[in-house]
Amino acid sequence: MRNLLTIFLIAVSSAVFAVEPITMPFVQRDSTLYMDIYMPDDTASVHPCYIYVFGGGFKRGQRNQNTFLPVFKQLTDAGIVCVSIDYRLGLKGYKLTTLKEAVNRVDFSIDIAVEDLYAATKFLIDNSKEYRINTAQIVASGSSAGAITSLQADYYLHSDNEMAKILPSGFKYAGIIPFAGAVACFGSKLKYTSQPAPTYFFHGTEDKLVTYSKIDVFGIKIYGSDYLAKQFKKNGWLYKIVRYENFGHEIAIVGFKENAPEIIRFFDTYVTNHTAFPASTDEVHYEEAVQSPLWNINPLTYYKGVPAKITEDPVMQERLK
């Protein structure tokens, strides 16, 4: 992990020299959904591809937030095509009422987000020559709701879900990189029927918004990074996990902003190098200054619109911006 000064200097320089994206419509829903495609400035005929799905609890967020740009710049400098996508926000403007209605609405929101990620993936596959993309090296990633979407998309692809049939036969994501994500099962248990993509989990151990471990209540089963990593280990599936000790849901932001070098390393070892996969790794990230979440929030307060409690430490606040 890099120190704060290094991260800050990278972010500033990257923001100043940020590449301009190609903005393209990729599917028509209730409105047109767009993607921003950031191309490496090189003459290579083909590149790996990183699809990013923004967070915001399926109720807010946008594909071109300034927070993302320094990370995209570092990735494109490393020869990776970066694509940031729109998706439908199923909880935008929606007031959760009864538990049953809320569960159904969350289930619906996750599914339409996955459907839109699949549509974006198919668009990139269909237009791979134009954007110089190696279709065998497409990685899906995201933060919070976007992390759930990317994990859920790979789960559906490897559990015989009908939704995945929009993708070409035999297509598999080359990797999944979720920042504070989970897989949701409504009325069923987690059951992969084939090996999922190599996955790089980032999660705070005290995350109360998207569970780090597992929730099983009223037929709702949410499987967080800790539970999923154990399943991957049990089955011998490739994964990496960084457990941010005492951090909360801020890893959806902090983890993404501070780990561009780790994303690039993941591409180098798990995606573009098919000759010698390393063993799965499990890492605990501990910072003495962090003894409780920097951004204290849970589903009840979040969806009621109650402001989250944020650390008063100015250095830590800077990491959350």
Short mmCIF file of C-alpha atoms in Angstrom, two decimals:
data_model
loop_
_atom_site.label_atom_id
_atom_site.label_comp_id
_atom_site.label_asym_id
_atom_site.label_seq_id
_atom_site.Cartn_x
_atom_site.Cartn_y
_atom_site.Cartn_z
CA MET A 1 0.00 0.00 0.00
CA ARG A 2 1.25 3.49 -0.79
CA ASN A 3 1.54 6.32 1.72
CA LEU A 4 -0.92 9.22 1.64
CA LEU A 5 1.49 11.74 0.08
CA THR A 6 2.27 9.42 -2.81
CA ILE A 7 -1.44 8.75 -3.39
CA PHE A 8 -2.18 12.47 -3.30
CA LEU A 9 0.55 13.33 -5.82
CA ILE A 10 -0.59 10.57 -8.17
CA ALA A 11 -4.18 11.76 -7.92
CA VAL A 12 -3.25 15.38 -8.66
CA SER A 13 -1.02 14.56 -11.63
CA SER A 14 -3.53 12.10 -13.03
CA ALA A 15 -6.38 14.60 -12.75
CA VAL A 16 -4.37 17.23 -14.62
CA PHE A 17 -3.47 14.88 -17.47
CA ALA A 18 -6.69 12.85 -17.53
CA VAL A 19 -7.55 11.27 -20.86
CA GLU A 20 -10.76 12.26 -22.61
CA PRO A 21 -13.24 9.42 -23.01
CA ILE A 22 -15.20 8.26 -26.01
CA THR A 23 -18.84 8.44 -24.90
CA MET A 24 -21.13 5.91 -26.55
CA PRO A 25 -24.75 4.77 -26.10
CA PHE A 26 -24.87 1.03 -25.51
CA VAL A 27 -28.51 0.17 -24.81
CA GLN A 28 -31.95 1.75 -24.84
CA ARG A 29 -34.03 1.18 -21.70
CA ASP A 30 -36.48 3.76 -20.30
CA SER A 31 -33.74 6.14 -21.40
CA THR A 32 -30.49 5.70 -23.29
CA LEU A 33 -27.62 4.32 -21.24
CA TYR A 34 -24.09 5.49 -22.05
CA MET A 35 -20.56 4.36 -21.39
CA ASP A 36 -17.33 6.34 -21.26
CA ILE A 37 -14.43 4.50 -22.91
CA TYR A 38 -10.92 5.57 -21.90
CA MET A 39 -8.36 4.33 -24.43
CA PRO A 40 -4.63 3.85 -23.83
CA ASP A 41 -2.49 6.30 -25.80
CA ASP A 42 -0.51 3.67 -27.69
CA THR A 43 -0.44 1.78 -30.97
CA ALA A 44 -1.09 -1.71 -29.56
CA SER A 45 -3.65 -3.62 -31.61
CA VAL A 46 -5.43 -5.11 -28.60
CA HIS A 47 -5.75 -4.46 -24.86
CA PRO A 48 -7.32 -5.96 -21.76
CA CYS A 49 -10.48 -4.17 -20.60
CA TYR A 50 -11.70 -2.95 -17.20
CA ILE A 51 -15.44 -2.26 -16.81
CA TYR A 52 -16.27 -0.12 -13.77
CA VAL A 53 -19.75 0.10 -12.19
CA PHE A 54 -20.18 3.07 -9.84
CA GLY A 55 -21.75 2.84 -6.37
CA GLY A 56 -24.57 4.68 -4.67
CA GLY A 57 -26.95 2.14 -3.17
CA PHE A 58 -28.83 1.67 -6.47
CA LYS A 59 -30.30 5.12 -5.88
CA ARG A 60 -27.62 7.63 -6.89
CA GLY A 61 -24.25 8.03 -8.58
CA GLN A 62 -22.92 8.64 -12.07
CA ARG A 63 -20.38 7.11 -14.40
CA ASN A 64 -18.11 10.19 -14.75
CA GLN A 65 -17.42 11.21 -11.16
CA ASN A 66 -14.08 12.97 -10.71
CA THR A 67 -13.07 10.39 -8.09
CA PHE A 68 -12.72 7.75 -10.79
CA LEU A 69 -10.55 9.65 -13.25
CA PRO A 70 -7.12 9.34 -11.58
CA VAL A 71 -7.60 5.58 -11.33
CA PHE A 72 -8.67 5.31 -14.98
CA LYS A 73 -5.63 7.36 -15.97
CA GLN A 74 -3.25 5.01 -14.18
CA LEU A 75 -4.91 1.99 -15.75
CA THR A 76 -4.88 3.40 -19.29
CA ASP A 77 -1.21 4.31 -18.81
CA ALA A 78 -0.69 0.61 -18.08
CA GLY A 79 -2.33 -0.35 -21.38
CA ILE A 80 -5.82 -1.18 -20.11
CA VAL A 81 -9.02 0.06 -21.79
CA CYS A 82 -11.23 1.50 -19.01
CA VAL A 83 -15.00 1.64 -19.43
CA SER A 84 -17.32 3.36 -16.95
CA ILE A 85 -21.01 2.60 -17.50
CA ASP A 86 -24.49 3.85 -16.75
CA TYR A 87 -27.04 1.47 -15.29
CA ARG A 88 -30.64 1.86 -14.15
CA LEU A 89 -31.02 2.90 -10.52
CA GLY A 90 -33.90 0.80 -9.25
CA LEU A 91 -34.08 2.56 -5.86
CA LYS A 92 -33.79 6.13 -7.13
CA GLY A 93 -36.68 8.13 -5.68
CA TYR A 94 -38.16 4.97 -4.21
CA LYS A 95 -39.43 4.98 -0.63
CA LEU A 96 -39.03 1.62 1.07
CA THR A 97 -42.22 0.65 2.90
CA THR A 98 -43.01 -2.92 3.95
CA LEU A 99 -40.20 -5.44 4.35
CA LYS A 100 -41.60 -7.68 1.61
CA GLU A 101 -41.90 -4.80 -0.83
CA ALA A 102 -38.42 -3.59 0.06
CA VAL A 103 -36.91 -7.04 -0.51
CA ASN A 104 -38.61 -7.34 -3.90
CA ARG A 105 -37.46 -3.88 -4.91
CA VAL A 106 -33.84 -4.52 -3.93
CA ASP A 107 -33.91 -7.85 -5.80
CA PHE A 108 -35.29 -6.04 -8.85
CA SER A 109 -32.69 -3.26 -8.57
CA ILE A 110 -29.79 -5.71 -8.50
CA ASP A 111 -31.15 -7.65 -11.47
CA ILE A 112 -31.65 -4.62 -13.73
CA ALA A 113 -28.15 -3.41 -12.86
CA VAL A 114 -26.75 -6.82 -13.83
CA GLU A 115 -28.82 -6.75 -17.01
CA ASP A 116 -27.27 -3.40 -17.92
CA LEU A 117 -23.75 -4.60 -17.12
CA TYR A 118 -24.36 -7.57 -19.42
CA ALA A 119 -25.60 -5.21 -22.15
CA ALA A 120 -22.45 -3.09 -21.78
CA THR A 121 -20.26 -6.21 -21.88
CA LYS A 122 -22.00 -7.44 -25.04
CA PHE A 123 -21.58 -4.02 -26.68
CA LEU A 124 -17.84 -4.10 -26.00
CA ILE A 125 -17.56 -7.67 -27.33
CA ASP A 126 -19.51 -6.77 -30.47
CA ASN A 127 -17.33 -3.68 -31.02
CA SER A 128 -14.05 -5.11 -29.77
CA LYS A 129 -12.16 -4.39 -32.99
CA GLU A 130 -13.08 -0.71 -32.94
CA TYR A 131 -11.98 -0.28 -29.33
CA ARG A 132 -9.04 -2.72 -29.57
CA ILE A 133 -10.28 -4.99 -26.79
CA ASN A 134 -9.20 -8.56 -26.13
CA THR A 135 -12.58 -10.16 -25.37
CA ALA A 136 -10.90 -12.92 -23.35
CA GLN A 137 -9.48 -10.29 -20.98
CA ILE A 138 -12.53 -8.35 -19.79
CA VAL A 139 -12.69 -7.67 -16.04
CA ALA A 140 -15.81 -6.36 -14.27
CA SER A 141 -15.42 -4.21 -11.18
CA GLY A 142 -17.32 -1.73 -9.05
CA SER A 143 -17.83 -0.05 -5.71
CA SER A 144 -20.67 -0.76 -3.26
CA ALA A 145 -23.79 -1.25 -5.43
CA GLY A 146 -21.41 -1.56 -8.39
CA ALA A 147 -19.39 -4.19 -6.52
CA ILE A 148 -22.59 -6.14 -5.86
CA THR A 149 -23.50 -5.82 -9.54
CA SER A 150 -20.15 -7.16 -10.76
CA LEU A 151 -20.13 -10.07 -8.30
CA GLN A 152 -23.77 -10.86 -9.03
CA ALA A 153 -23.14 -10.81 -12.78
CA ASP A 154 -20.36 -13.37 -12.42
CA TYR A 155 -22.48 -15.46 -10.04
CA TYR A 156 -25.37 -15.55 -12.53
CA LEU A 157 -22.92 -16.48 -15.27
CA HIS A 158 -21.71 -19.43 -13.18
CA SER A 159 -25.05 -20.59 -11.75
CA ASP A 160 -26.98 -21.14 -15.00
CA ASN A 161 -29.12 -18.01 -14.62
CA GLU A 162 -31.21 -17.17 -17.68
CA MET A 163 -30.12 -13.53 -17.57
CA ALA A 164 -26.56 -14.49 -18.55
CA LYS A 165 -27.71 -15.91 -21.88
CA ILE A 166 -27.47 -12.46 -23.47
CA LEU A 167 -23.69 -12.96 -23.45
CA PRO A 168 -22.00 -14.98 -26.22
CA SER A 169 -21.79 -18.71 -25.61
CA GLY A 170 -18.60 -19.56 -23.73
CA PHE A 171 -17.91 -15.99 -22.59
CA LYS A 172 -16.42 -15.61 -19.13
CA TYR A 173 -15.18 -12.54 -17.30
CA ALA A 174 -11.43 -12.75 -16.89
CA GLY A 175 -11.71 -11.35 -13.38
CA ILE A 176 -13.94 -9.57 -10.88
CA ILE A 177 -12.72 -6.77 -8.59
CA PRO A 178 -15.38 -5.72 -6.05
CA PHE A 179 -14.79 -2.91 -3.58
CA ALA A 180 -17.18 -3.66 -0.67
CA GLY A 181 -19.44 -6.06 -2.55
CA ALA A 182 -21.56 -9.14 -1.97
CA VAL A 183 -23.72 -11.72 -3.74
CA ALA A 184 -27.46 -11.61 -2.96
CA CYS A 185 -29.74 -14.64 -3.03
CA PHE A 186 -33.45 -14.08 -2.46
CA GLY A 187 -35.26 -17.28 -1.46
CA SER A 188 -32.35 -19.54 -2.39
CA LYS A 189 -28.87 -20.52 -1.26
CA LEU A 190 -25.59 -19.62 -2.88
CA LYS A 191 -24.74 -22.30 -5.42
CA TYR A 192 -22.10 -21.91 -8.12
CA THR A 193 -22.44 -24.57 -10.82
CA SER A 194 -19.10 -23.77 -12.46
CA GLN A 195 -15.87 -22.08 -11.44
CA PRO A 196 -16.22 -18.29 -11.10
CA ALA A 197 -13.70 -15.79 -12.41
CA PRO A 198 -10.57 -15.02 -10.37
CA THR A 199 -11.80 -12.43 -7.88
CA TYR A 200 -9.97 -9.70 -5.95
CA PHE A 201 -12.04 -8.76 -2.90
CA PHE A 202 -11.56 -5.49 -0.97
CA HIS A 203 -13.73 -5.07 2.13
CA GLY A 204 -13.82 -3.39 5.54
CA THR A 205 -14.28 -5.84 8.42
CA GLU A 206 -16.76 -3.47 10.12
CA ASP A 207 -18.89 -2.73 7.04
CA LYS A 208 -22.53 -2.49 8.13
CA LEU A 209 -24.01 -1.34 4.81
CA VAL A 210 -22.79 -4.22 2.62
CA THR A 211 -22.02 -7.08 4.97
CA TYR A 212 -18.45 -8.31 5.22
CA SER A 213 -19.63 -11.76 6.33
CA LYS A 214 -23.15 -13.12 5.78
CA ILE A 215 -26.77 -12.14 6.42
CA ASP A 216 -29.55 -14.71 6.43
CA VAL A 217 -32.94 -13.33 7.49
CA PHE A 218 -36.50 -13.61 6.14
CA GLY A 219 -35.29 -15.52 3.08
CA ILE A 220 -32.73 -12.85 2.23
CA LYS A 221 -29.20 -14.18 1.99
CA ILE A 222 -26.35 -11.72 1.46
CA TYR A 223 -22.89 -13.24 1.11
CA GLY A 224 -20.07 -10.78 1.73
CA SER A 225 -16.40 -10.95 0.87
CA ASP A 226 -15.35 -12.96 3.93
CA TYR A 227 -17.93 -15.68 3.26
CA LEU A 228 -17.23 -15.75 -0.47
CA ALA A 229 -13.46 -15.97 0.04
CA LYS A 230 -14.00 -18.99 2.29
CA GLN A 231 -16.08 -20.64 -0.43
CA PHE A 232 -13.42 -19.88 -3.05
CA LYS A 233 -10.74 -21.33 -0.78
CA LYS A 234 -12.81 -24.44 -0.06
CA ASN A 235 -13.30 -25.10 -3.78
CA GLY A 236 -9.78 -24.21 -4.89
CA TRP A 237 -10.92 -21.20 -6.94
CA LEU A 238 -8.48 -18.34 -7.52
CA TYR A 239 -8.97 -15.25 -5.38
CA LYS A 240 -7.23 -12.48 -3.54
CA ILE A 241 -8.72 -10.67 -0.57
CA VAL A 242 -7.66 -7.57 1.33
CA ARG A 243 -9.44 -7.34 4.69
CA TYR A 244 -9.35 -3.75 5.96
CA GLU A 245 -9.33 -4.21 9.72
CA ASN A 246 -11.75 -1.84 11.55
CA PHE A 247 -12.74 -0.04 8.33
CA GLY A 248 -16.38 0.22 7.28
CA HIS A 249 -18.13 0.87 3.99
CA GLU A 250 -15.66 3.61 3.09
CA ILE A 251 -13.59 0.89 1.40
CA ALA A 252 -16.01 1.27 -1.52
CA ILE A 253 -14.30 4.66 -2.02
CA VAL A 254 -10.92 4.41 -0.30
CA GLY A 255 -10.19 0.92 -1.59
CA PHE A 256 -10.87 1.93 -5.16
CA LYS A 257 -8.97 5.24 -5.03
CA GLU A 258 -5.85 3.79 -3.41
CA ASN A 259 -5.42 0.52 -5.26
CA ALA A 260 -4.83 1.28 -8.93
CA PRO A 261 -1.38 -0.38 -8.68
CA GLU A 262 -3.03 -3.49 -7.21
CA ILE A 263 -5.61 -3.57 -10.01
CA ILE A 264 -2.81 -3.38 -12.56
CA ARG A 265 -0.94 -6.16 -10.75
CA PHE A 266 -4.10 -8.28 -10.81
CA PHE A 267 -4.31 -7.83 -14.58
CA ASP A 268 -0.64 -8.72 -14.97
CA THR A 269 -0.86 -11.94 -12.94
CA TYR A 270 -4.43 -13.20 -13.32
CA VAL A 271 -5.65 -11.80 -16.65
CA THR A 272 -2.87 -11.28 -19.20
CA ASN A 273 -0.46 -13.94 -17.88
CA HIS A 274 -2.00 -17.35 -18.47
CA THR A 275 1.18 -19.35 -17.99
CA ALA A 276 1.64 -19.32 -14.22
CA PHE A 277 -1.23 -18.33 -11.96
CA PRO A 278 -0.08 -17.57 -8.41
CA ALA A 279 -1.74 -19.14 -5.41
CA SER A 280 -4.72 -17.37 -3.83
CA THR A 281 -3.74 -14.81 -1.20
CA ASP A 282 -5.37 -13.48 1.95
CA GLU A 283 -4.15 -10.17 3.39
CA VAL A 284 -5.15 -8.13 6.43
CA HIS A 285 -4.64 -4.39 6.02
CA TYR A 286 -4.27 -2.71 9.41
CA GLU A 287 -3.74 0.96 10.20
CA GLU A 288 -3.15 1.95 13.80
CA ALA A 289 -4.98 5.26 13.29
CA VAL A 290 -8.18 3.44 12.27
CA GLN A 291 -9.94 1.81 15.22
CA SER A 292 -13.50 2.29 13.93
CA PRO A 293 -15.17 3.01 10.57
CA LEU A 294 -14.38 6.36 8.99
CA TRP A 295 -17.86 6.45 7.46
CA ASN A 296 -20.39 4.91 9.85
CA ILE A 297 -23.56 3.92 8.01
CA ASN A 298 -26.06 1.07 7.86
CA PRO A 299 -28.96 0.17 5.52
CA LEU A 300 -31.67 1.62 7.78
CA THR A 301 -30.08 5.05 8.11
CA TYR A 302 -28.87 5.11 4.50
CA TYR A 303 -32.26 4.48 2.93
CA LYS A 304 -33.96 6.85 5.36
CA GLY A 305 -31.61 9.57 4.18
CA VAL A 306 -29.96 10.04 7.57
CA PRO A 307 -26.46 11.53 7.12
CA ALA A 308 -23.68 9.10 7.90
CA LYS A 309 -21.30 9.81 10.76
CA ILE A 310 -17.92 10.72 9.27
CA THR A 311 -14.58 10.77 11.04
CA GLU A 312 -13.41 14.16 12.29
CA ASP A 313 -9.80 13.41 11.34
CA PRO A 314 -8.99 15.76 8.38
CA VAL A 315 -6.42 13.36 6.93
CA MET A 316 -8.95 10.56 6.93
CA GLN A 317 -11.65 12.86 5.53
CA GLU A 318 -9.36 13.60 2.58
CA ARG A 319 -9.26 9.89 1.77
CA LEU A 320 -13.06 9.81 1.60
CA LYS A 321 -13.37 12.59 -0.99
#
